[in-house]
CSV table of C-alpha atoms in Angstrom, one decimal:
chain,number,residue,atom,x,y,z
A,1,MET,CA,0.5,8.7,-22.6
A,2,ASN,CA,2.0,12.2,-23.2
A,3,GLU,CA,3.0,14.1,-20.6
A,4,ASN,CA,3.1,17.6,-21.9
A,5,VAL,CA,-0.5,17.4,-23.0
A,6,LEU,CA,-1.8,16.4,-19.4
A,7,SER,CA,-3.9,19.2,-18.0
A,8,LYS,CA,-3.7,17.6,-14.2
A,9,VAL,CA,-0.9,16.9,-12.0
A,10,LEU,CA,-2.0,14.1,-10.3
A,11,THR,CA,-4.9,11.6,-10.5
A,12,ILE,CA,-6.3,10.7,-7.2
A,13,VAL,CA,-7.9,7.2,-7.2
A,14,VAL,CA,-10.5,6.3,-4.2
A,15,PRO,CA,-11.8,2.5,-4.4
A,16,ALA,CA,-15.1,2.8,-2.5
A,17,TYR,CA,-17.4,-0.5,-1.2
A,18,ASN,CA,-19.7,0.3,1.0
A,19,ALA,CA,-18.2,3.3,3.1
A,20,GLU,CA,-20.8,5.9,3.3
A,21,LYS,CA,-19.6,6.4,7.0
A,22,TYR,CA,-16.3,7.5,5.8
A,23,LEU,CA,-16.2,8.6,2.4
A,24,LYS,CA,-17.5,12.5,3.1
A,25,ASP,CA,-14.1,12.9,5.2
A,26,ASN,CA,-11.9,11.4,2.8
A,27,LEU,CA,-13.5,13.7,-0.4
A,28,ASP,CA,-14.0,16.7,2.3
A,29,SER,CA,-9.9,16.5,2.4
A,30,PHE,CA,-9.8,17.2,-1.2
A,31,CYS,CA,-11.8,20.3,-1.1
A,32,ILE,CA,-9.1,23.0,-1.3
A,33,PRO,CA,-10.4,25.5,-3.8
A,34,GLU,CA,-6.9,26.9,-5.0
A,35,LEU,CA,-5.9,23.1,-6.0
A,36,LEU,CA,-9.1,22.0,-7.4
A,37,SER,CA,-7.3,22.3,-10.8
A,38,ASP,CA,-4.6,20.8,-10.4
A,39,PHE,CA,-5.9,17.2,-9.6
A,40,GLU,CA,-8.4,15.2,-10.0
A,41,VAL,CA,-10.4,12.6,-7.8
A,42,LEU,CA,-11.4,9.2,-9.3
A,43,VAL,CA,-14.1,7.3,-7.0
A,44,ILE,CA,-14.5,4.3,-8.3
A,45,ASP,CA,-17.5,2.7,-6.5
A,46,ASP,CA,-17.1,-0.9,-6.8
A,47,GLY,CA,-20.7,-2.2,-6.6
A,48,SER,CA,-22.2,-0.6,-3.0
A,49,THR,CA,-25.2,-1.2,-1.6
A,50,ASP,CA,-25.1,1.6,0.4
A,51,HIS,CA,-24.9,5.4,-0.3
A,52,SER,CA,-21.3,5.6,-1.2
A,53,ALA,CA,-22.3,6.6,-4.8
A,54,ASN,CA,-24.9,9.1,-3.9
A,55,ILE,CA,-22.5,10.9,-2.3
A,56,ALA,CA,-19.4,10.8,-4.4
A,57,GLU,CA,-22.0,12.3,-7.0
A,58,GLU,CA,-22.5,15.8,-4.5
A,59,TYR,CA,-18.7,15.9,-5.4
A,60,VAL,CA,-19.2,15.4,-8.7
A,61,LYS,CA,-22.0,18.1,-9.0
A,62,ARG,CA,-20.1,20.9,-6.8
A,63,TYR,CA,-16.8,20.2,-8.8
A,64,PRO,CA,-17.5,18.8,-12.3
A,65,ASP,CA,-13.4,19.5,-13.4
A,66,THR,CA,-12.4,17.5,-10.6
A,67,PHE,CA,-14.4,14.9,-9.1
A,68,LYS,CA,-15.9,11.8,-11.2
A,69,LEU,CA,-17.9,8.9,-10.1
A,70,ILE,CA,-17.1,5.7,-12.1
A,71,THR,CA,-19.5,2.8,-11.2
A,72,LYS,CA,-18.7,-1.3,-11.8
A,73,LYS,CA,-19.6,-4.2,-10.6
A,74,ASN,CA,-18.1,-5.3,-7.4
A,75,GLY,CA,-14.4,-6.5,-7.8
A,76,GLY,CA,-12.2,-5.7,-4.7
A,77,HIS,CA,-9.9,-2.9,-3.7
A,78,GLY,CA,-7.4,-4.2,-6.4
A,79,SER,CA,-10.2,-4.1,-9.1
A,80,GLY,CA,-10.8,-0.2,-8.0
A,81,ILE,CA,-7.0,0.5,-8.3
A,82,ASN,CA,-7.5,-1.1,-11.8
A,83,THR,CA,-10.1,0.9,-13.1
A,84,GLY,CA,-8.5,3.7,-11.6
A,85,ILE,CA,-5.1,3.3,-13.8
A,86,LEU,CA,-7.3,2.6,-17.0
A,87,ASN,CA,-9.2,6.0,-16.4
A,88,ALA,CA,-6.4,8.1,-15.1
A,89,ALA,CA,-5.6,11.7,-16.8
A,90,GLY,CA,-3.2,12.9,-14.3
A,91,LYS,CA,0.8,12.9,-14.7
A,92,TYR,CA,1.2,11.4,-11.4
A,93,PHE,CA,-1.0,8.9,-9.6
A,94,LYS,CA,-1.9,8.3,-5.6
A,95,VAL,CA,-4.4,5.6,-4.5
A,96,VAL,CA,-6.3,6.8,-0.8
A,97,ASP,CA,-8.6,4.7,0.2
A,98,ALA,CA,-12.1,5.7,1.3
A,99,ASP,CA,-12.0,5.5,5.3
A,100,ASP,CA,-8.6,7.5,4.8
A,101,TRP,CA,-7.7,11.4,4.0
A,102,VAL,CA,-5.2,13.7,3.2
A,103,GLU,CA,-4.1,16.5,5.2
A,104,LYS,CA,-4.4,20.1,3.7
A,105,GLU,CA,-1.2,22.0,4.2
A,106,PRO,CA,0.9,18.7,3.2
A,107,PHE,CA,-1.3,18.0,0.8
A,108,MET,CA,-0.7,21.3,-0.8
A,109,ARG,CA,3.0,20.9,-0.5
A,110,LEU,CA,2.8,17.6,-2.5
A,111,ILE,CA,0.9,19.0,-5.1
A,112,GLN,CA,3.9,21.8,-5.7
A,113,VAL,CA,6.5,19.4,-5.7
A,114,LEU,CA,4.6,17.3,-8.0
A,115,LYS,CA,4.4,20.6,-10.5
A,116,ASN,CA,8.1,21.0,-10.1
A,117,SER,CA,9.3,17.5,-10.6
A,118,ASP,CA,9.8,14.5,-13.0
A,119,SER,CA,10.9,12.0,-10.5
A,120,ASP,CA,9.3,8.5,-11.1
A,121,ILE,CA,8.1,8.2,-7.8
A,122,ILE,CA,7.5,11.2,-5.1
A,123,ALA,CA,7.2,9.6,-1.5
A,124,SER,CA,5.5,11.4,1.4
A,125,GLY,CA,5.2,10.7,5.0
A,126,PHE,CA,1.9,9.3,6.7
A,127,TYR,CA,0.0,9.0,10.4
A,128,TRP,CA,-1.2,5.7,11.6
A,129,VAL,CA,-4.7,7.4,12.8
A,130,TYR,CA,-6.3,5.5,15.7
A,131,ASP,CA,-10.3,5.5,15.3
A,132,GLU,CA,-11.7,4.6,18.7
A,133,GLY,CA,-15.2,6.0,18.0
A,134,GLN,CA,-14.5,9.8,18.7
A,135,LYS,CA,-17.0,11.7,17.2
A,136,ASN,CA,-14.4,14.5,15.9
A,137,LYS,CA,-11.4,12.8,14.1
A,138,MET,CA,-9.1,15.4,15.0
A,139,GLU,CA,-9.4,13.6,18.3
A,140,PHE,CA,-7.9,10.0,17.3
A,141,THR,CA,-4.3,9.2,18.6
A,142,ARG,CA,-1.9,9.6,15.7
A,143,LYS,CA,1.5,8.0,15.2
A,144,LEU,CA,4.3,8.8,13.1
A,145,GLU,CA,4.8,5.5,10.6
A,146,MET,CA,8.0,6.7,10.6
A,147,LYS,CA,10.3,9.9,11.0
A,148,MET,CA,12.0,9.8,7.5
A,149,PRO,CA,12.9,7.7,4.9
A,150,PHE,CA,16.2,6.9,5.7
A,151,ALA,CA,19.1,8.7,7.7
A,152,GLY,CA,20.3,12.1,6.3
A,153,VAL,CA,17.9,11.8,3.2
A,154,ASP,CA,17.8,15.1,1.3
A,155,TYR,CA,14.2,16.0,0.7
A,156,ASN,CA,15.4,18.8,-2.3
A,157,LYS,CA,17.1,16.0,-4.2
A,158,GLU,CA,16.0,13.7,-7.0
A,159,TYR,CA,18.0,10.5,-6.2
A,160,ILE,CA,18.3,7.2,-8.6
A,161,PHE,CA,16.2,4.8,-6.9
A,162,ASP,CA,19.0,2.1,-7.2
A,163,GLU,CA,21.4,3.8,-5.2
A,164,ILE,CA,19.2,4.1,-2.3
A,165,ALA,CA,17.1,0.9,-2.5
A,166,ASP,CA,19.0,-0.8,0.0
A,167,ARG,CA,17.9,2.0,3.0
A,168,VAL,CA,14.3,2.5,1.7
A,169,TYR,CA,10.9,1.0,1.9
A,170,ILE,CA,8.1,2.4,0.3
A,171,LYS,CA,4.5,1.5,1.2
A,172,MET,CA,1.4,2.2,-0.1
A,173,HIS,CA,0.6,4.9,1.6
A,174,HIS,CA,4.2,7.0,1.1
A,175,ILE,CA,3.6,6.5,-3.1
A,176,THR,CA,2.6,9.1,-5.6
A,177,ILE,CA,3.7,7.2,-8.9
A,178,LYS,CA,4.2,8.4,-12.4
A,179,THR,CA,1.1,7.0,-14.2
A,180,ALA,CA,3.0,6.4,-17.9
A,181,ILE,CA,4.5,3.6,-15.5
A,182,LEU,CA,1.6,2.2,-14.8
A,183,LYS,CA,-0.4,2.4,-17.9
A,184,GLU,CA,2.6,1.7,-20.4
A,185,HIS,CA,3.5,-1.6,-18.6
A,186,LYS,CA,0.0,-2.5,-18.0
A,187,ILE,CA,0.3,-2.6,-14.0
A,188,LYS,CA,-2.4,-5.3,-13.1
A,189,ILE,CA,-3.1,-6.6,-9.6
A,190,ASP,CA,-5.0,-9.1,-8.3
A,191,GLU,CA,-9.4,-8.4,-7.9
A,192,HIS,CA,-11.3,-10.3,-5.6
A,193,CYS,CA,-8.6,-10.2,-3.3
A,194,TYR,CA,-7.2,-8.3,0.1
A,195,TYR,CA,-3.9,-7.5,0.5
A,196,VAL,CA,-3.0,-6.7,-2.4
A,197,ASP,CA,-1.1,-3.2,-1.4
A,198,ALA,CA,2.2,-5.7,-1.6
A,199,GLU,CA,1.6,-6.1,-5.7
A,200,TYR,CA,0.6,-2.4,-5.9
A,201,ILE,CA,4.0,-1.2,-4.5
A,202,THR,CA,6.2,-4.3,-6.1
A,203,TYR,CA,5.2,-4.2,-9.5
A,204,PRO,CA,6.1,-1.2,-11.1
A,205,ILE,CA,9.9,-1.5,-9.2
A,206,PRO,CA,11.5,-2.6,-12.7
A,207,TYR,CA,10.5,0.6,-14.3
A,208,VAL,CA,11.5,3.2,-11.7
A,209,GLU,CA,14.5,5.0,-12.2
A,210,THR,CA,14.4,8.4,-10.1
A,211,ILE,CA,12.5,8.8,-6.4
A,212,ARG,CA,12.4,12.6,-4.6
A,213,PHE,CA,11.4,12.2,-0.9
A,214,VAL,CA,8.9,14.9,0.3
A,215,ASP,CA,9.2,16.4,3.8
A,216,ALA,CA,5.1,16.4,4.4
A,217,PHE,CA,3.1,14.0,6.2
A,218,VAL,CA,0.0,13.8,3.7
A,219,TYR,CA,-1.5,10.6,4.4
A,220,MET,CA,-3.6,9.9,7.3
A,221,TYR,CA,-4.1,5.9,7.5
A,222,ARG,CA,-7.1,5.1,9.6
A,223,LEU,CA,-6.9,1.9,12.1
A,224,GLY,CA,-9.3,0.5,14.6
A,225,ARG,CA,-12.7,0.6,12.9
A,226,GLN,CA,-14.3,-2.6,13.2
A,227,GLY,CA,-14.1,-5.3,10.5
A,228,GLN,CA,-10.7,-3.7,9.1
A,229,SER,CA,-8.7,-6.2,6.7
A,230,VAL,CA,-5.5,-5.7,8.9
A,231,SER,CA,-7.0,-7.2,12.3
A,232,ILE,CA,-5.9,-10.4,12.8
A,233,GLU,CA,-9.4,-12.2,13.0
A,234,LYS,CA,-9.6,-10.8,9.6
A,235,MET,CA,-6.2,-11.9,8.6
A,236,GLN,CA,-6.9,-15.2,9.7
A,237,LEU,CA,-10.6,-15.3,7.6
A,238,ASN,CA,-9.0,-14.1,4.4
A,239,GLU,CA,-5.5,-16.5,4.6
A,240,LYS,CA,-6.3,-17.7,1.7
A,241,ASN,CA,-6.1,-14.2,0.1
A,242,TYR,CA,-2.6,-14.0,2.0
A,243,ASP,CA,-1.6,-17.4,0.0
A,244,LYS,CA,-3.0,-15.9,-3.2
A,245,VAL,CA,-0.8,-12.6,-3.0
A,246,ILE,CA,2.1,-14.5,-2.0
A,247,GLU,CA,1.9,-17.1,-4.8
A,248,SER,CA,1.2,-14.0,-7.4
A,249,LEU,CA,4.0,-12.1,-5.8
A,250,LEU,CA,6.7,-15.2,-6.5
A,251,THR,CA,5.3,-15.9,-9.6
A,252,PHE,CA,6.4,-11.9,-10.5
A,253,TYR,CA,9.8,-12.8,-8.8
A,254,ASP,CA,10.5,-15.6,-11.5
A,255,ARG,CA,9.7,-13.1,-13.9
A,256,LEU,CA,12.6,-10.9,-13.3
A,257,GLU,CA,14.7,-13.6,-14.6
A,258,ASP,CA,14.1,-13.8,-17.8
A,259,GLU,CA,10.6,-11.6,-18.8
A,260,VAL,CA,11.0,-8.4,-17.1
A,261,ILE,CA,14.5,-6.4,-16.8
A,262,CYS,CA,15.5,-5.8,-13.7
A,263,SER,CA,18.7,-4.5,-12.0
A,264,GLU,CA,20.4,-6.5,-8.9
A,265,ALA,CA,19.5,-3.5,-6.9
A,266,LYS,CA,16.3,-3.3,-7.3
A,267,LYS,CA,15.2,-7.4,-7.6
A,268,LYS,CA,16.8,-7.2,-4.2
A,269,TYR,CA,14.3,-4.9,-3.1
A,270,ILE,CA,11.9,-6.9,-4.2
A,271,ALA,CA,12.5,-9.9,-2.7
A,272,GLY,CA,12.7,-7.4,0.8
A,273,ILE,CA,9.1,-6.5,0.1
A,274,ILE,CA,8.1,-10.2,-0.6
A,275,ALA,CA,9.8,-11.3,2.6
A,276,ARG,CA,8.1,-8.9,4.6
A,277,ILE,CA,4.9,-10.3,3.0
A,278,VAL,CA,6.0,-13.6,4.3
A,279,ALA,CA,6.8,-12.7,8.0
A,280,GLY,CA,3.0,-11.5,7.9
A,281,LYS,CA,1.9,-15.1,6.5
A,282,MET,CA,4.2,-16.5,9.4
A,283,LYS,CA,2.1,-14.1,12.1
A,284,ILE,CA,-1.0,-15.4,10.5
A,285,MET,CA,-0.1,-19.2,11.0
A,286,LEU,CA,0.9,-18.4,14.5
A,287,SER,CA,-2.1,-16.7,15.7
A,288,TYR,CA,-3.8,-20.1,15.9
A,289,PRO,CA,-3.5,-22.8,18.2
A,290,ALA,CA,-0.2,-24.1,18.8
A,291,ILE,CA,-0.5,-28.0,16.9
A,292,ASN,CA,2.1,-30.2,15.2
A,293,SER,CA,0.4,-30.3,11.9
A,294,ARG,CA,0.4,-26.3,11.7
A,295,LYS,CA,3.8,-26.1,12.7
A,296,LEU,CA,5.1,-28.9,9.9
A,297,SER,CA,3.8,-26.3,7.6
A,298,MET,CA,5.2,-23.4,8.6
A,299,ILE,CA,8.9,-25.3,8.5
A,300,ASP,CA,7.5,-27.0,5.2
A,301,PHE,CA,6.9,-23.7,3.6
A,302,ASP,CA,10.1,-22.1,5.0
A,303,LYS,CA,12.3,-25.2,3.1
A,304,TYR,CA,10.2,-24.2,0.0
A,305,LEU,CA,11.7,-20.4,-0.2
A,306,ARG,CA,15.1,-21.6,1.3
A,307,LYS,CA,15.8,-23.8,-1.7
A,308,ASN,CA,13.5,-21.8,-4.1
A,309,TYR,CA,14.1,-18.6,-3.3
A,310,PRO,CA,17.3,-18.0,-1.3
A,311,ALA,CA,17.2,-14.2,-1.6
A,312,ILE,CA,13.3,-13.6,-0.2
A,313,TYR,CA,14.3,-16.5,2.6
A,314,TYR,CA,17.3,-14.3,3.6
A,315,GLY,CA,15.5,-11.3,3.0
A,316,ASN,CA,13.5,-11.4,6.2
A,317,ILE,CA,14.0,-8.8,9.0
A,318,ASN,CA,11.5,-9.9,11.4
A,319,ILE,CA,13.1,-10.9,14.7
A,320,ALA,CA,10.8,-13.3,15.7
A,321,LEU,CA,10.9,-15.5,12.4
A,322,SER,CA,14.7,-15.5,12.8
A,323,ILE,CA,14.5,-16.7,16.2
A,324,LEU,CA,12.1,-19.4,15.2
A,325,ARG,CA,14.6,-20.3,12.2
A,326,ARG,CA,18.0,-20.3,14.7
A,327,THR,CA,16.2,-22.9,17.0
A,328,ASN,CA,14.5,-24.9,14.2
A,329,TYR,CA,11.4,-24.0,15.3
A,330,LEU,CA,11.4,-25.4,18.8
A,331,LEU,CA,10.2,-22.0,20.0
A,332,TYR,CA,7.1,-22.8,18.1
A,333,GLY,CA,4.9,-23.2,20.9
A,334,ILE,CA,6.1,-20.2,23.3
A,335,ALA,CA,6.2,-17.9,19.3
A,336,SER,CA,2.5,-18.9,18.7
A,337,MET,CA,0.9,-18.3,22.4
A,338,LEU,CA,3.1,-14.5,22.7
A,339,VAL,CA,1.2,-14.0,19.1
A,340,ARG,CA,-2.2,-14.8,20.5
A,341,HIS,CA,-2.1,-13.0,23.3
A,342,LYS,CA,-0.7,-9.8,21.6
A,343,TYR,CA,-4.0,-10.1,19.6
A,344,SER,CA,-6.3,-11.3,22.4
């Protein structure tokens, strides 16, 4: 991709599946007249059976130079992102889920930074926003995901990623990344699968050299709506998806030895990401009634990691999992009870 001929500084990809209830909030948040020429919004309709495509088409008609609608057969969230990567024309790339939105002033600040930056990743902040059914989303309770990316951060500085890799964790909603990295290295994540955010934030890392942080909380991440995939019930139902993502991540990690050139700092960072996903898998296993067969399954999986992926095993920062390991899983029953009580 020749960045010198790009007319847009940013491609925003909105994967949408049956999102008619939320999509207008999402797309309205980008309708900032003074910025419309700076970015494109690709709404990827993932085989919706509701009016999502019709809603998107209204914005295409109003702002044809900014909004584009791409319709496709259902393939899941990852498929929407993959399609977005293939069709993106902006210098930078960001995913904003159809039920989320961006805040005007912080988004304007992000665009300004993108215009004047050549860093591989631009990281901005986000809020957890709790939707409890209020009609006005301004009434939703907000919680900062984190106040700052690390102590002493200089928001005006371009950092070498390796030099701060042990101090940061860049989540899906933080990240705005150079489109060229995704295209040139053929980044592709699993389709027909939940929880692929972990793949999206992991696979480009070996190719990232620089990162810059924006002092702006751009992304509003909606939580609490019925059926959301991060609820413990949904995680139980989709446990095999979690397993698939972990398997894909471990396969990718294995490739860092031979096929993908990766610094030690980045490799350790990637191990830390996978360790967090492993902790999520353990939470799912603990959320079921405590029976000996599940306990043995957890122990076997843990032994497998310790033997084959020690950097991932020892990269764990989850306190509950650390306690289970230190007590040789003697507290398994209590841990299971506490997890089930928390999510009951």
